[in-house]
Coordinates of C-alpha atoms and ligand atoms in Angstrom, one line a residue:
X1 CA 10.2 -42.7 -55.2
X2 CA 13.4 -41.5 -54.2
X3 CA 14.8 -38.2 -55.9
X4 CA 17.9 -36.4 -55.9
X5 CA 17.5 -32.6 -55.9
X6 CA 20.8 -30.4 -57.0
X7 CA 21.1 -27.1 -55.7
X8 CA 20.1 -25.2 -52.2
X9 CA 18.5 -22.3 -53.8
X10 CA 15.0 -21.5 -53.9
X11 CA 14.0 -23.4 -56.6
X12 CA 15.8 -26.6 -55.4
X13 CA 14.6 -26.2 -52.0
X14 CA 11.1 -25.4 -52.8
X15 CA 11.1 -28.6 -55.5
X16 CA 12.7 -30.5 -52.6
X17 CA 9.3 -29.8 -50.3
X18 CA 7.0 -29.7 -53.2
X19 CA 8.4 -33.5 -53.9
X20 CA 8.0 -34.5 -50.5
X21 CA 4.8 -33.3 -50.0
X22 CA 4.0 -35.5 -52.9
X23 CA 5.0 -38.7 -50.9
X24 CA 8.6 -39.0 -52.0
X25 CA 12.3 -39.4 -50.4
X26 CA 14.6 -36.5 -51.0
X27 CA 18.3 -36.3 -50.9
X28 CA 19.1 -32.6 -51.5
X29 CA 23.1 -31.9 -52.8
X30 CA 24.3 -28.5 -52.2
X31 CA 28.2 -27.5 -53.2
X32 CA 27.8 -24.9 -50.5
X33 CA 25.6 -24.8 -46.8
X34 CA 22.1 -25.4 -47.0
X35 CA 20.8 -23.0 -47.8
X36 CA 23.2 -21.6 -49.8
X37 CA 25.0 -18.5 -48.8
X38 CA 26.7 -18.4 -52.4
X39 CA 23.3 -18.8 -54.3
X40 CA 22.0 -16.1 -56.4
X41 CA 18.2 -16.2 -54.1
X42 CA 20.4 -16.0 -51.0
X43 CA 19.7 -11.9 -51.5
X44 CA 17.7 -9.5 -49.0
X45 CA 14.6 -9.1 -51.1
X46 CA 12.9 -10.1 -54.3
X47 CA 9.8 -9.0 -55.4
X48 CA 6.5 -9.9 -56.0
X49 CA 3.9 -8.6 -58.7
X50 CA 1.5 -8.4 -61.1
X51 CA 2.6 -6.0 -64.2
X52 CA 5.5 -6.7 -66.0
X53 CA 5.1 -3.6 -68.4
X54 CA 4.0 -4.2 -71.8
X55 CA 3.8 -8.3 -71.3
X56 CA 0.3 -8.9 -70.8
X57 CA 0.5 -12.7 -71.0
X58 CA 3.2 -12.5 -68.5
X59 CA 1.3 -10.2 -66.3
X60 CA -1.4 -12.5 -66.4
X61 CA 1.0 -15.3 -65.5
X62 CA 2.0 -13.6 -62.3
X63 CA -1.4 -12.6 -61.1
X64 CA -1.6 -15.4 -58.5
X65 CA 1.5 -15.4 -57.2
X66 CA 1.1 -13.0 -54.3
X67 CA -1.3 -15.8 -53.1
X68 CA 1.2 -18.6 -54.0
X69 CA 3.5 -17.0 -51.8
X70 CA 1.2 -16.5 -49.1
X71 CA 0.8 -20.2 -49.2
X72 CA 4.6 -20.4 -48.8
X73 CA 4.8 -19.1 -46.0
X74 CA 2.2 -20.5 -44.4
X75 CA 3.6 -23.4 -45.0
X76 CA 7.2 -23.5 -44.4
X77 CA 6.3 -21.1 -41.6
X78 CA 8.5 -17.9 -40.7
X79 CA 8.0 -14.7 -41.8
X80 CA 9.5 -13.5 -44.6
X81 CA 7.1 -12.3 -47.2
X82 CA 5.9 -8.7 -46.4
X83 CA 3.0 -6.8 -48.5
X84 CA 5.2 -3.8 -49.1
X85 CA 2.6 -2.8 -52.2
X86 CA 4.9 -2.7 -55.9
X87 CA 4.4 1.0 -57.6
X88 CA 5.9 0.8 -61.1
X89 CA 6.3 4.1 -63.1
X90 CA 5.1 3.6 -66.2
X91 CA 5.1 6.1 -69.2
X92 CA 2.2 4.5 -71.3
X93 CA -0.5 4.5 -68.0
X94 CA -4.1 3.7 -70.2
X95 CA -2.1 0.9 -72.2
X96 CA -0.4 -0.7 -68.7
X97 CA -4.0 -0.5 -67.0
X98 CA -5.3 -2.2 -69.9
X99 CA -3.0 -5.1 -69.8
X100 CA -3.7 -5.4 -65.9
X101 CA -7.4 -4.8 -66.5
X102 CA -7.3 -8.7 -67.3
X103 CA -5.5 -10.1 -64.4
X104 CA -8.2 -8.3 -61.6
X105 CA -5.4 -7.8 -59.5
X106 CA -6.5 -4.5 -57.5
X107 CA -4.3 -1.4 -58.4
X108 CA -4.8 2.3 -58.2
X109 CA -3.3 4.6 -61.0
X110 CA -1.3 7.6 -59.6
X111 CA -0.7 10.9 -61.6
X112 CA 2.7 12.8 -61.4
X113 CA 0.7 15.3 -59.4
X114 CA 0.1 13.0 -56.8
X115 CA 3.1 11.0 -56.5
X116 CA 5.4 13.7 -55.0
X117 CA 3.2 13.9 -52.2
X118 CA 2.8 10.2 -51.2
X119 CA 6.4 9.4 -52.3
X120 CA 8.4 12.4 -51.3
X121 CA 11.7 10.5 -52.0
X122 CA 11.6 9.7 -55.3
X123 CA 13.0 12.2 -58.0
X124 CA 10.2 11.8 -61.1
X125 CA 10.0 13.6 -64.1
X126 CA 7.2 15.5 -65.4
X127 CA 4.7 13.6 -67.1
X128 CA 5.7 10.8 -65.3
X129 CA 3.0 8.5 -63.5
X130 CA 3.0 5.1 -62.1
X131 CA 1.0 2.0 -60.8
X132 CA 0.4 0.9 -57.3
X133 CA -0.1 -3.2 -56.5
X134 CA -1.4 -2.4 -52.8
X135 CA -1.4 -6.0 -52.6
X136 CA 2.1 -7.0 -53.9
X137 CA 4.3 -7.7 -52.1
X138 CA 8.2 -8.1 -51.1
X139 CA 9.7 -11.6 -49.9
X140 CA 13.0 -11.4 -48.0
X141 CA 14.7 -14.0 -50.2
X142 CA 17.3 -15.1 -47.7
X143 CA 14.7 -15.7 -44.7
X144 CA 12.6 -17.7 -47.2
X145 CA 15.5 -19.8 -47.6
X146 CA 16.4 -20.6 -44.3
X147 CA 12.5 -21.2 -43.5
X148 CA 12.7 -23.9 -46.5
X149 CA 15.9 -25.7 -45.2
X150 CA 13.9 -25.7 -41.5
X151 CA 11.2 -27.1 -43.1
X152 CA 13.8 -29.9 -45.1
X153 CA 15.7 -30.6 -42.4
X154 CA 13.0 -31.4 -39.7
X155 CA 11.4 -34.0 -41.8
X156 CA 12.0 -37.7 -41.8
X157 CA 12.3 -38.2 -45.6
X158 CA 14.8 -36.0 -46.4
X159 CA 18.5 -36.6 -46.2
X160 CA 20.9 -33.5 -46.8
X161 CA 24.0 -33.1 -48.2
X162 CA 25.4 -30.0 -47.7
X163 CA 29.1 -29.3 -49.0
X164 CA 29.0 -31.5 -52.3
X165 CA 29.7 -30.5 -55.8
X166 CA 27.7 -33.0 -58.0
X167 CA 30.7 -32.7 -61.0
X168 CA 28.6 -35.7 -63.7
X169 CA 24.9 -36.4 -64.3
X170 CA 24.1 -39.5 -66.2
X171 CA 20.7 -40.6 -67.9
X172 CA 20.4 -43.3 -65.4
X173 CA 19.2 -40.9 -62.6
X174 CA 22.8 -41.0 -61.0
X175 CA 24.9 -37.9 -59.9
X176 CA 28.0 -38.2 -59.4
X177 CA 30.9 -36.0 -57.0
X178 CA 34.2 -34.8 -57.2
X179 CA 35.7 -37.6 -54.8
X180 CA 34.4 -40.1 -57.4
X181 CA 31.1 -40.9 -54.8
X182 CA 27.4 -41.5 -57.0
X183 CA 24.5 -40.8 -56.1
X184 CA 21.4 -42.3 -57.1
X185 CA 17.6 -42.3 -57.3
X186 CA 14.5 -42.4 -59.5
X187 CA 14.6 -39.0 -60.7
X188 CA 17.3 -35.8 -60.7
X189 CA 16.0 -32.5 -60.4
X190 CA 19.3 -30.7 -61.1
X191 CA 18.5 -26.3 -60.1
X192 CA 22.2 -24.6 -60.1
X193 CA 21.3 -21.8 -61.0
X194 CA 23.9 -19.6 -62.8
X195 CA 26.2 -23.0 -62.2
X196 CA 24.3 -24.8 -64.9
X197 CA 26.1 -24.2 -67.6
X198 CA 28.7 -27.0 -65.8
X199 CA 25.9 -29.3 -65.6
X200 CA 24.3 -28.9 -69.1
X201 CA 25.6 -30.8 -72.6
X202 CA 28.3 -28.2 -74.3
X203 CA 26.3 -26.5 -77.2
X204 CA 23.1 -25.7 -74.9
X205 CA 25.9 -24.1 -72.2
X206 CA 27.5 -22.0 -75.0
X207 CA 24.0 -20.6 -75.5
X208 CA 23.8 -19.4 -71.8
X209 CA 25.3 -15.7 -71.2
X210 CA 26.5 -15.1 -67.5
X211 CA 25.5 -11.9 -66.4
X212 CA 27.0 -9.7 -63.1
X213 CA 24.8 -6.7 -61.2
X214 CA 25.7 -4.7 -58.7
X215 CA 23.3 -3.7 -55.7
X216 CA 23.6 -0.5 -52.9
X217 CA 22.7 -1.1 -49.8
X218 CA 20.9 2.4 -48.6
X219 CA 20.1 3.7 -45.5
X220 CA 18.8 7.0 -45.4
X221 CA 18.1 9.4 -43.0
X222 CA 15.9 12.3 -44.5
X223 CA 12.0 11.3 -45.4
X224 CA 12.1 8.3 -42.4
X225 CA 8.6 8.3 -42.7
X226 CA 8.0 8.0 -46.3
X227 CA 11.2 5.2 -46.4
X228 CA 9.4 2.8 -43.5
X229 CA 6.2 2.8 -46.0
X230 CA 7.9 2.8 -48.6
X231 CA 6.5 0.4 -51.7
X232 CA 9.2 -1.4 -54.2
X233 CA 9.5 0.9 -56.8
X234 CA 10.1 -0.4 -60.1
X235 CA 10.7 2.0 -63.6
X236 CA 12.7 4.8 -62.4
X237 CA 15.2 6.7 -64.5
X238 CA 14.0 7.6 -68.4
X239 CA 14.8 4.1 -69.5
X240 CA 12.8 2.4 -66.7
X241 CA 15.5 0.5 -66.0
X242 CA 16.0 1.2 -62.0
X243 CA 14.5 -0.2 -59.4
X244 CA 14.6 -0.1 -55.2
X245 CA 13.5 -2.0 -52.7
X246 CA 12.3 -1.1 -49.3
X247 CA 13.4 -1.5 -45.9
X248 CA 11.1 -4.2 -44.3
X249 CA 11.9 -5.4 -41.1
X250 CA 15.4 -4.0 -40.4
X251 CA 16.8 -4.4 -44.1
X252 CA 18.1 -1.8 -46.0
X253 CA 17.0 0.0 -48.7
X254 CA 18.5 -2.1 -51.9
X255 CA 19.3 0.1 -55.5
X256 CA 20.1 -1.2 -58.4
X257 CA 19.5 -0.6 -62.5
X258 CA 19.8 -2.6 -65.3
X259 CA 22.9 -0.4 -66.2
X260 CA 24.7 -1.7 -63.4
X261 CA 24.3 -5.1 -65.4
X262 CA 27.4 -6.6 -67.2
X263 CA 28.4 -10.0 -69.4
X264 CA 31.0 -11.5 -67.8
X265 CA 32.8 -15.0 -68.7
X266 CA 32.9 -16.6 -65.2
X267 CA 31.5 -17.0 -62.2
X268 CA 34.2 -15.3 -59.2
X269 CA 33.8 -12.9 -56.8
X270 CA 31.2 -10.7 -55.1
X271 CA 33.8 -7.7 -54.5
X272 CA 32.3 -4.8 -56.2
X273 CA 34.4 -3.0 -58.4
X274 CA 34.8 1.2 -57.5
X275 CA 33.6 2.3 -61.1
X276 CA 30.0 0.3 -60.5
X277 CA 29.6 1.4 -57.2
X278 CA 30.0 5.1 -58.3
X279 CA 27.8 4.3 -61.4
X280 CA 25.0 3.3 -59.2
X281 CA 25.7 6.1 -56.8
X282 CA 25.6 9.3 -59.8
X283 CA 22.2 7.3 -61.3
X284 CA 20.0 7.7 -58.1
X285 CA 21.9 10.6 -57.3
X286 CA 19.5 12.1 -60.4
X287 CA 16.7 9.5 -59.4
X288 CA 15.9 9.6 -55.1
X289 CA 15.2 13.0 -53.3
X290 CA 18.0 14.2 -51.1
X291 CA 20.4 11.5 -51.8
X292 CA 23.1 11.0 -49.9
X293 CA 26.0 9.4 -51.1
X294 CA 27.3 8.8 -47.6
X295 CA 24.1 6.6 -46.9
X296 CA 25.3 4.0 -48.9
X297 CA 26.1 1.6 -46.8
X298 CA 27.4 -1.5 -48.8
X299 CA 27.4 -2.9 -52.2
X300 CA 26.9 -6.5 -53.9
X301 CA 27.2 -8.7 -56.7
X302 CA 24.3 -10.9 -58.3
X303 CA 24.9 -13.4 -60.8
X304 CA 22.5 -14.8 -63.3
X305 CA 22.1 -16.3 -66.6
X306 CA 20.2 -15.0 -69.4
X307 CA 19.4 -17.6 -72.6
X308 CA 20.0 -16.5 -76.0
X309 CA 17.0 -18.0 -77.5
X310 CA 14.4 -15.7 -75.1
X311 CA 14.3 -14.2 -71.8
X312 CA 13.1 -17.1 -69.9
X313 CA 14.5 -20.2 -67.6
X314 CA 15.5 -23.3 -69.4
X315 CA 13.8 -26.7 -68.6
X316 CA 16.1 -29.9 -70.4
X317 CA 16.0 -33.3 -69.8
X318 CA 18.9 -34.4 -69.6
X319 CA 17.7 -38.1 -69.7
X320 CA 14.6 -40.2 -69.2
X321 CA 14.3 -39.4 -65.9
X322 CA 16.9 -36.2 -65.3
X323 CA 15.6 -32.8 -65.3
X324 CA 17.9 -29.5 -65.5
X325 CA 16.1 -26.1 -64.9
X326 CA 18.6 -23.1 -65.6
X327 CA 16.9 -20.1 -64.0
X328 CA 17.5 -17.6 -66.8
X329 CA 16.4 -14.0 -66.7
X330 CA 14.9 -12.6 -63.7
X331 CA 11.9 -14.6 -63.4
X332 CA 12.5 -17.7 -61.6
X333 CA 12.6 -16.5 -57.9
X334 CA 9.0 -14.6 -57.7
X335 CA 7.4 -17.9 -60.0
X336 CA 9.1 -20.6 -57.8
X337 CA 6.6 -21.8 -55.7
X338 CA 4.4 -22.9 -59.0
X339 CA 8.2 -23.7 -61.0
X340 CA 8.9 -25.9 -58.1
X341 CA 4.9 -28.1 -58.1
X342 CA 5.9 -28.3 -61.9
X343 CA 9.8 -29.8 -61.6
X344 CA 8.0 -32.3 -58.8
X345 CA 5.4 -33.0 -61.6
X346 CA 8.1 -33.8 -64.0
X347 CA 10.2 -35.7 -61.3
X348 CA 7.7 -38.0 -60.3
X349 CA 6.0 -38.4 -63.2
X350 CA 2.9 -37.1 -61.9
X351 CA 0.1 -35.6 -64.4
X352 CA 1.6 -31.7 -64.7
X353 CA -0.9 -29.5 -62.5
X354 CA -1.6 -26.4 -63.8
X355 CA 0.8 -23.7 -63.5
X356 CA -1.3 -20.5 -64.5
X357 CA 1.9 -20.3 -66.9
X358 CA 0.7 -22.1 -70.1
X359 CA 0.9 -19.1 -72.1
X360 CA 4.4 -17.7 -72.1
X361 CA 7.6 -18.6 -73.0
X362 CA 8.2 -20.6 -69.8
X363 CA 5.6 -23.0 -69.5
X364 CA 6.5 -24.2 -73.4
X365 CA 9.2 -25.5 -72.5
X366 CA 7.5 -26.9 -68.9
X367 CA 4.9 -28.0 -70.9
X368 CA 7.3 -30.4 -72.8
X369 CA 8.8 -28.8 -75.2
X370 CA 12.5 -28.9 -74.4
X371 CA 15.1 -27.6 -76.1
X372 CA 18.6 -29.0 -75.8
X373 CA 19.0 -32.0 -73.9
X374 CA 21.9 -35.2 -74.1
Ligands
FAD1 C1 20.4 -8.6 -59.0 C2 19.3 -9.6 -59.3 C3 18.0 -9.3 -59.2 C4 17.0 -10.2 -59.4 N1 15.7 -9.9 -59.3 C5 14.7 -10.8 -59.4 C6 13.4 -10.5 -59.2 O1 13.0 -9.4 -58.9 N2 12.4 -11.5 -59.4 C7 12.8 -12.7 -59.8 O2 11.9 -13.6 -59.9 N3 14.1 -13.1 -60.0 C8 15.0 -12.1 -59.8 N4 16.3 -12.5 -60.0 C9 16.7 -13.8 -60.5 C10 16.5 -14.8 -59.3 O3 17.1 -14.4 -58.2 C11 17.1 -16.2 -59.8 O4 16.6 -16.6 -61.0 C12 16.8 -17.3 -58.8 O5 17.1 -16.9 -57.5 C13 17.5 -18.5 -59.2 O6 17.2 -19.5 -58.2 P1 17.9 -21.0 -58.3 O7 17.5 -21.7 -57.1 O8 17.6 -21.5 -59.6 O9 19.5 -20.7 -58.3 P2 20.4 -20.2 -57.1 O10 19.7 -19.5 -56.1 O11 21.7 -19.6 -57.7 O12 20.8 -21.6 -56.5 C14 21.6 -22.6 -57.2 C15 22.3 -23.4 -56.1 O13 22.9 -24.5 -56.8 C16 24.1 -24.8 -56.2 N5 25.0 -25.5 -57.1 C17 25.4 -25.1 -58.3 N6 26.1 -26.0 -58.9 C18 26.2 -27.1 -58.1 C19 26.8 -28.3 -58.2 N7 27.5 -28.7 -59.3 N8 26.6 -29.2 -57.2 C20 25.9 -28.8 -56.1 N9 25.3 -27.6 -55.9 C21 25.4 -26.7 -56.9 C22 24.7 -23.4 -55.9 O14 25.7 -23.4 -54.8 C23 23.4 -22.7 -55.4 O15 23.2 -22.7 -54.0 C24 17.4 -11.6 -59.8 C25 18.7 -11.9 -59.9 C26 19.7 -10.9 -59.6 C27 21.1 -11.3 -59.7

C-alpha cells in the first residue's frame, strides 16, 4: 500500500514510521522542512505522565505511555526522552491518589512540609501538597523530531517532500498542491495540526478555536542544585494553572500558565507581545523562589486548537479512504506514539490494535465514531 502522510510534526512523522513498519510506502508532505521548524511539537520539551488531576479515565489512559515512549526511542534511536520525574501540586491529595491508585503507576505523596526542602525553588502555599511520578518523564520534543525524520529519511520506502503545501484533499485518496501538482495513494493521513482547519469541510473548521501561549525561557542562577534535578512541575499558582519544565540536557528552564493562553483568529507570528511576556514574568515572580526577572532569557509562541464539542483531538474521515486528525487540546504530543499505531490502523485498513484509550473522549472518535466529515 502506498500512503500519503500530511504534516512533519510528531504525529505525522510518528504515523509515517508506524505505517512503514506495517509494510507500507510513504510519501510524507511537509509545507515547511522536515521536521518542521514551524510545527507546534517542534518545542523544547513536552511532558510525560500519569495523573491528569481529577480525570481518572484519562489518567488511566496515560499510564503506559512512559513505556510507549521508551519504545520510541529505542526505536528511532537518539536521545531525547529523559526521566525527569512529574510532581503535580494538587489541592485534593487522598482524592488524586485514589484516582492513580488504579493506574499502579509508582508515586510518592509529598506534604507542604516536605516540599520546601526537596524543592527549595518553588514558592507554595500553605496547605499545599503535591504528587511525584519518579518515573515520568520529559521528552525534548524537538530532538524527537529530528530522530523521527532520521529514521524516515534513511529508509528505502519513504519518499519526502519537504516544502509543499497540500492546498485540496479529495475522497479519492489524492492531495493536491498549490502549483496545481496531485498526489496520490491508497490512503491520506492528513496531521496539520493547528493548520487543519484549512484542510477540514467549513462547518467542522468553524467549530475549531485557535488558541496562542506564550512560554519563558529561564535560566536561573540561585538553587543550581535543586534546578539540575529539578522534576516538571505541574499545578502551581491557586488555580493550578502553571506549569515549568526543567532543564535537561542544556535546555532551559520553560514557564508558562494557562493565563498566558489567548483566542486568536489566525495563525501569524511567534514574536511575543511585551504585555505577555511581563504577565508571565509578575505570575512566577509570586510562584518560583528568588526569581529573577533578568534570568529570563527568551520568550515564545505556541499555537494550538481546542474543539468546541470537548477537549480532545478530532479524528474525520474525510473520504473512504482519507483520514484528518486535528490535534486539539493538549493531549496529542505525550499520546502520539499509540495516536500514530491507531491513524496506521485506520490507513491501512488494518484491524485497530488496542490503544489503552478506549475509554475517553479520544478513542470514541478513533474507535469510529467520527464527527464531521465531507
Ligand atoms: C504551549 C503548548 C504546550 C503544550 N503542552 C503539551 C503537553 O504537555 N502535552 C501534550 O501532549 N501536548 C501538549 N501540547 C499540544 C501538542 O504540542 C500538540 O497537540 C502536538 O504537538 C500536535 O502535533 P501535530 O503533529 O498534530 O501538529 P504540529 O506539530 O503542528 O505539526 C503539523 C505540521 O503540519 C504541517 N502542515 C500544516 N498544514 C499543511 C499543509 N496544508 N500542507 C503541508 N503541511 C502542512 C505544519 O507545517 C506542521 O509541521 C502543547 C501545545 C502548546 C502550544
Amino acid at each position: 500500500m502506498r500512503v500519503v502522510v500530511v504534516g512533519g510534526g510528531v504525529i505525522g512523522l510518528l504515523t509515517a514510521v508506524e505505517c512503514v513498519r506495517s509494510g507500507a510506502q510513504v510519501d510524507l508532505v511537509e509545507q515547511s522542512a522536515i521536521p518542521s521548524p514551524v510545527a507546534t511539537s517542534y518545542d523544547q520539551h513536552r511532558v510525560i505522565r500519569t495523573l491528569h488531576r481529577g480525570e481518572p479515565r484519562l489518567s488511566i489512559a496515560a499510564a503506559g505511555l512512559h513505556e510507549a515512549w521508551v519504545e520510541t526511542e529505542r526505536r528511532l534511536g537518539g536521545r531525547f526522552y529523559h526521566r525527569t520525574g512529574v510532581l503535580t501540586v494538587v489541592t485534593d491529595i487522598e482524592a488524586e491518589l485514589a484516582l492513580l491508585s488504579e493506574t499502579r503507576v509508582p508515586v510518592r505523596a509529598l506534604t507542604g512540609r516536605e516540599l520546601p526542602a526537596r524543592y527549595p525553588q518553588l514558592r507554595l502555599k500553605a496547605g499545599q501538597h503535591a504528587i511525584l511520578e519518579p518515573a515520568a518523564g520529559t521528552v525534548l520534543a524537538d530532538r524527537a523530531l529530528l530522530a523521527a525524520a532520521r529514521w524516515l529519511r534513511g529508509h528505502p520506502a519513504v519518499r519526502t517532500h519537504p516544502h509543499c503545501r497540500v492546498t485540496q484533499l479529495t475522497d479519492s485518496a489524492t492531495v493536491g498542491f498549490a502549483n496545481g501538482r496531485t498526489l496520490s495513494a491508497d490512503s491520506v493521513v492528513v496531521a496539520a495540526g493547528p493548520w487543519s482547519r484549512n484542510l477540514l469541510p467549513a462547518g467542522l473548521a468553524a467549530s475549531l478555536t485557535l488558541k496562542r501561549q506564550t512560554m519563558l525561557s529561564y535560566s536561573p542562577s540561585w538553587f543550581p542544585a535543586a534546578w539540575s534535578r529539578s522534576p516538571a512541575v505541574l499545578g502551581l499558582g491557586s488555580t493550578g494553572d502553571a506549569w515549568m519544565m526543567p532543564p535537561v540536557a542544556g535546555t532551559s528552564v520553560r514557564l508558562s500558565a494557562a493565563s498566558a493562553c489567548r483566542t486568536v483568529a489566525d495563525l501569524t507570528d511567534r514574536q511575543t507581545p511585551g504585555t505577555w511576556r511581563t504577565h508571565l514574568t509578575r505570575r512566577f515572580g509570586t510562584l518560583l523562589t528568588a526569581f529573577e526577572p533578568g534570568a529570563v532569557t527568551g520568550a515564545t509562541e505556541g499555537y494550538y486548537l481546542t474543539d468546541e464539542a470537548g477537549q480532545g483531538p478530532l479524528l474525520v474521515r474525510l473520504g473512504d479512504e482519507v483520514w484528518a486528525f486535528a490535534a486539539c487540546g493538549g493531549m496529542s504530543f505525550k499520546f502520539a506514539p499509540v495516536l500514530a499505531r491507531a491513524l496506521a490502523d485506520r490507513a491501512l485498513g488494518n484491524p485497530a490494535r488496542p490503544t489503552g484509550l478506549e475509554s475517553v473522549d479520544l478513542p470514541r472518535q478513533l474507535a469510529g465514531d467520527l464527527r464531521g466529515g465531507a
